[in-house]
Amino acid sequence: MAFVRYWRNYVNFSGRASRSEYWWIMLVNVIVVAVFFIIGSLAGGISGPPNPDGAATLGPGYGLYIGLSWLWGLANLLPGLGLIWRRLHDSNRSGAFYFMALIPVVGSFIVLVFLLSRPNPAGARFDK
């Protein structure tokens, strides 16, 4: 159900998203990228034979893995941003708080704490 709501609201930056909706989508993303990694490994390997100096090289499957992951990330760019925006609304914060992630080192942790926070009934003000 969360997956359907995710794609149905892919450019919706108003309203709210529950913690479970957010984390189910994160789980789906991890599983999809893991499947891409397995496909890349089966398609010739992620790493190739070492160079004469012993350094690792990239295998032919690495390009497939990167290509599939890049396409998945591109397809999820707007839906993911909308989901984060709505999740921040559910905790009664403006979606613009997402840009705190641009602050080096601590910004991402602050946004993560916001995403983990409990729903706040006052967040209903974002339901338009």
PDB file of C-alpha atoms in Angstrom:
ATOM      1  CA  MET A   1       0.000   0.000   0.000  1.00  0.00           C
ATOM      2  CA  ALA A   2       2.821   2.429   0.854  1.00  0.00           C
ATOM      3  CA  PHE A   3       4.457   1.652  -2.500  1.00  0.00           C
ATOM      4  CA  VAL A   4       1.250   2.549  -4.368  1.00  0.00           C
ATOM      5  CA  ARG A   5       0.843   5.806  -2.393  1.00  0.00           C
ATOM      6  CA  TYR A   6       4.497   6.628  -3.076  1.00  0.00           C
ATOM      7  CA  TRP A   7       4.060   6.511  -6.842  1.00  0.00           C
ATOM      8  CA  ARG A   8       0.565   8.015  -6.809  1.00  0.00           C
ATOM      9  CA  ASN A   9       1.855  11.069  -4.887  1.00  0.00           C
ATOM     10  CA  TYR A  10       5.138  11.329  -6.763  1.00  0.00           C
ATOM     11  CA  VAL A  11       4.994  15.118  -7.198  1.00  0.00           C
ATOM     12  CA  ASN A  12       2.771  15.884  -4.227  1.00  0.00           C
ATOM     13  CA  PHE A  13       4.576  18.145  -1.780  1.00  0.00           C
ATOM     14  CA  SER A  14       1.530  18.905   0.365  1.00  0.00           C
ATOM     15  CA  GLY A  15      -0.046  16.680   2.950  1.00  0.00           C
ATOM     16  CA  ARG A  16       1.708  14.227   5.220  1.00  0.00           C
ATOM     17  CA  ALA A  17       3.415  10.828   5.040  1.00  0.00           C
ATOM     18  CA  SER A  18       3.588   8.438   7.980  1.00  0.00           C
ATOM     19  CA  ARG A  19       6.799   6.980   9.336  1.00  0.00           C
ATOM     20  CA  SER A  20       5.790   3.546   8.071  1.00  0.00           C
ATOM     21  CA  GLU A  21       5.161   4.876   4.565  1.00  0.00           C
ATOM     22  CA  TYR A  22       8.618   6.443   4.536  1.00  0.00           C
ATOM     23  CA  TRP A  23      10.476   3.417   5.903  1.00  0.00           C
ATOM     24  CA  TRP A  24       8.672   0.873   3.711  1.00  0.00           C
ATOM     25  CA  ILE A  25       9.849   2.808   0.657  1.00  0.00           C
ATOM     26  CA  MET A  26      13.391   2.930   2.024  1.00  0.00           C
ATOM     27  CA  LEU A  27      13.273  -0.866   2.452  1.00  0.00           C
ATOM     28  CA  VAL A  28      12.037  -1.306  -1.128  1.00  0.00           C
ATOM     29  CA  ASN A  29      14.879   0.915  -2.378  1.00  0.00           C
ATOM     30  CA  VAL A  30      17.500  -1.127  -0.505  1.00  0.00           C
ATOM     31  CA  ILE A  31      16.075  -4.381  -1.883  1.00  0.00           C
ATOM     32  CA  VAL A  32      15.957  -3.064  -5.464  1.00  0.00           C
ATOM     33  CA  VAL A  33      19.561  -1.839  -5.339  1.00  0.00           C
ATOM     34  CA  ALA A  34      20.647  -5.179  -3.813  1.00  0.00           C
ATOM     35  CA  VAL A  35      18.953  -6.976  -6.720  1.00  0.00           C
ATOM     36  CA  PHE A  36      20.801  -4.687  -9.144  1.00  0.00           C
ATOM     37  CA  PHE A  37      24.061  -5.598  -7.397  1.00  0.00           C
ATOM     38  CA  ILE A  38      23.297  -9.303  -7.768  1.00  0.00           C
ATOM     39  CA  ILE A  39      22.421  -8.819 -11.449  1.00  0.00           C
ATOM     40  CA  GLY A  40      25.698  -6.953 -11.966  1.00  0.00           C
ATOM     41  CA  SER A  41      27.615  -9.708 -10.199  1.00  0.00           C
ATOM     42  CA  LEU A  42      25.996 -12.394 -12.342  1.00  0.00           C
ATOM     43  CA  ALA A  43      26.631 -10.372 -15.506  1.00  0.00           C
ATOM     44  CA  GLY A  44      30.379 -10.585 -15.230  1.00  0.00           C
ATOM     45  CA  GLY A  45      31.278  -9.442 -11.779  1.00  0.00           C
ATOM     46  CA  ILE A  46      31.491  -6.138 -10.001  1.00  0.00           C
ATOM     47  CA  SER A  47      35.257  -6.357  -9.677  1.00  0.00           C
ATOM     48  CA  GLY A  48      37.655  -7.677 -12.257  1.00  0.00           C
ATOM     49  CA  PRO A  49      41.105  -9.222 -12.005  1.00  0.00           C
ATOM     50  CA  PRO A  50      43.711  -7.173 -10.165  1.00  0.00           C
ATOM     51  CA  ASN A  51      46.204  -5.004 -12.015  1.00  0.00           C
ATOM     52  CA  PRO A  52      49.860  -6.083 -12.071  1.00  0.00           C
ATOM     53  CA  ASP A  53      50.442  -3.809  -9.078  1.00  0.00           C
ATOM     54  CA  GLY A  54      47.676  -5.610  -7.142  1.00  0.00           C
ATOM     55  CA  ALA A  55      45.056  -2.862  -7.379  1.00  0.00           C
ATOM     56  CA  ALA A  56      41.496  -3.992  -7.998  1.00  0.00           C
ATOM     57  CA  THR A  57      39.799  -3.270 -11.318  1.00  0.00           C
ATOM     58  CA  LEU A  58      36.168  -2.869 -12.230  1.00  0.00           C
ATOM     59  CA  GLY A  59      34.448  -5.833 -13.843  1.00  0.00           C
ATOM     60  CA  PRO A  60      31.988  -5.686 -16.740  1.00  0.00           C
ATOM     61  CA  GLY A  61      29.017  -6.133 -14.393  1.00  0.00           C
ATOM     62  CA  TYR A  62      29.922  -2.935 -12.568  1.00  0.00           C
ATOM     63  CA  GLY A  63      28.678  -0.771 -15.446  1.00  0.00           C
ATOM     64  CA  LEU A  64      25.378  -2.647 -15.500  1.00  0.00           C
ATOM     65  CA  TYR A  65      24.994  -2.245 -11.729  1.00  0.00           C
ATOM     66  CA  ILE A  66      25.790   1.484 -11.879  1.00  0.00           C
ATOM     67  CA  GLY A  67      23.515   2.019 -14.884  1.00  0.00           C
ATOM     68  CA  LEU A  68      20.524   0.271 -13.315  1.00  0.00           C
ATOM     69  CA  SER A  69      21.095   2.010  -9.968  1.00  0.00           C
ATOM     70  CA  TRP A  70      21.406   5.381 -11.671  1.00  0.00           C
ATOM     71  CA  LEU A  71      18.151   4.877 -13.593  1.00  0.00           C
ATOM     72  CA  TRP A  72      16.350   3.756 -10.416  1.00  0.00           C
ATOM     73  CA  GLY A  73      17.693   6.783  -8.547  1.00  0.00           C
ATOM     74  CA  LEU A  74      16.615   9.124 -11.330  1.00  0.00           C
ATOM     75  CA  ALA A  75      13.118   7.589 -11.393  1.00  0.00           C
ATOM     76  CA  ASN A  76      12.886   8.060  -7.608  1.00  0.00           C
ATOM     77  CA  LEU A  77      14.256  11.605  -7.451  1.00  0.00           C
ATOM     78  CA  LEU A  78      10.973  13.547  -7.397  1.00  0.00           C
ATOM     79  CA  PRO A  79       8.892  10.881  -5.622  1.00  0.00           C
ATOM     80  CA  GLY A  80      11.571  10.554  -2.938  1.00  0.00           C
ATOM     81  CA  LEU A  81      11.821  14.284  -2.409  1.00  0.00           C
ATOM     82  CA  GLY A  82       8.033  14.534  -2.190  1.00  0.00           C
ATOM     83  CA  LEU A  83       7.941  11.693   0.334  1.00  0.00           C
ATOM     84  CA  ILE A  84      10.597  13.330   2.531  1.00  0.00           C
ATOM     85  CA  TRP A  85       8.768  16.654   2.265  1.00  0.00           C
ATOM     86  CA  ARG A  86       5.479  15.058   3.379  1.00  0.00           C
ATOM     87  CA  ARG A  87       7.225  13.099   6.148  1.00  0.00           C
ATOM     88  CA  LEU A  88       8.621  16.355   7.539  1.00  0.00           C
ATOM     89  CA  HIS A  89       5.100  17.809   7.398  1.00  0.00           C
ATOM     90  CA  ASP A  90       3.861  14.871   9.503  1.00  0.00           C
ATOM     91  CA  SER A  91       6.257  15.935  12.257  1.00  0.00           C
ATOM     92  CA  ASN A  92       4.988  19.545  11.924  1.00  0.00           C
ATOM     93  CA  ARG A  93       8.060  20.845  10.111  1.00  0.00           C
ATOM     94  CA  SER A  94       8.289  22.617   6.816  1.00  0.00           C
ATOM     95  CA  GLY A  95       9.575  20.458   3.991  1.00  0.00           C
ATOM     96  CA  ALA A  96      12.307  23.043   3.499  1.00  0.00           C
ATOM     97  CA  PHE A  97      14.022  21.554   6.558  1.00  0.00           C
ATOM     98  CA  TYR A  98      15.241  18.893   4.117  1.00  0.00           C
ATOM     99  CA  PHE A  99      17.837  21.380   2.897  1.00  0.00           C
ATOM    100  CA  MET A 100      19.531  21.130   6.291  1.00  0.00           C
ATOM    101  CA  ALA A 101      21.046  17.942   4.854  1.00  0.00           C
ATOM    102  CA  LEU A 102      23.352  20.241   2.878  1.00  0.00           C
ATOM    103  CA  ILE A 103      25.109  21.258   6.093  1.00  0.00           C
ATOM    104  CA  PRO A 104      28.309  19.200   6.181  1.00  0.00           C
ATOM    105  CA  VAL A 105      28.524  16.368   8.712  1.00  0.00           C
ATOM    106  CA  VAL A 106      25.615  17.219  11.032  1.00  0.00           C
ATOM    107  CA  GLY A 107      22.924  18.247   8.552  1.00  0.00           C
ATOM    108  CA  SER A 108      22.084  14.730   7.407  1.00  0.00           C
ATOM    109  CA  PHE A 109      21.862  13.523  10.991  1.00  0.00           C
ATOM    110  CA  ILE A 110      19.506  16.355  11.914  1.00  0.00           C
ATOM    111  CA  VAL A 111      17.229  15.521   8.976  1.00  0.00           C
ATOM    112  CA  LEU A 112      17.349  11.827   9.938  1.00  0.00           C
ATOM    113  CA  VAL A 113      16.213  12.696  13.470  1.00  0.00           C
ATOM    114  CA  PHE A 114      13.348  14.725  11.981  1.00  0.00           C
ATOM    115  CA  LEU A 115      12.370  11.781   9.762  1.00  0.00           C
ATOM    116  CA  LEU A 116      12.429   9.449  12.777  1.00  0.00           C
ATOM    117  CA  SER A 117      10.352  11.762  14.959  1.00  0.00           C
ATOM    118  CA  ARG A 118       6.800  11.009  16.017  1.00  0.00           C
ATOM    119  CA  PRO A 119       3.860  12.436  14.137  1.00  0.00           C
ATOM    120  CA  ASN A 120       2.632  15.737  15.490  1.00  0.00           C
ATOM    121  CA  PRO A 121      -1.106  16.485  15.257  1.00  0.00           C
ATOM    122  CA  ALA A 122      -0.239  20.113  14.512  1.00  0.00           C
ATOM    123  CA  GLY A 123       1.172  18.856  11.202  1.00  0.00           C
ATOM    124  CA  ALA A 124      -2.420  18.757   9.952  1.00  0.00           C
ATOM    125  CA  ARG A 125      -1.873  22.381   8.935  1.00  0.00           C
ATOM    126  CA  PHE A 126      -0.038  20.991   5.872  1.00  0.00           C
ATOM    127  CA  ASP A 127      -3.104  19.017   4.726  1.00  0.00           C
ATOM    128  CA  LYS A 128      -4.378  21.220   1.923  1.00  0.00           C
TER     129      LYS A 128
END
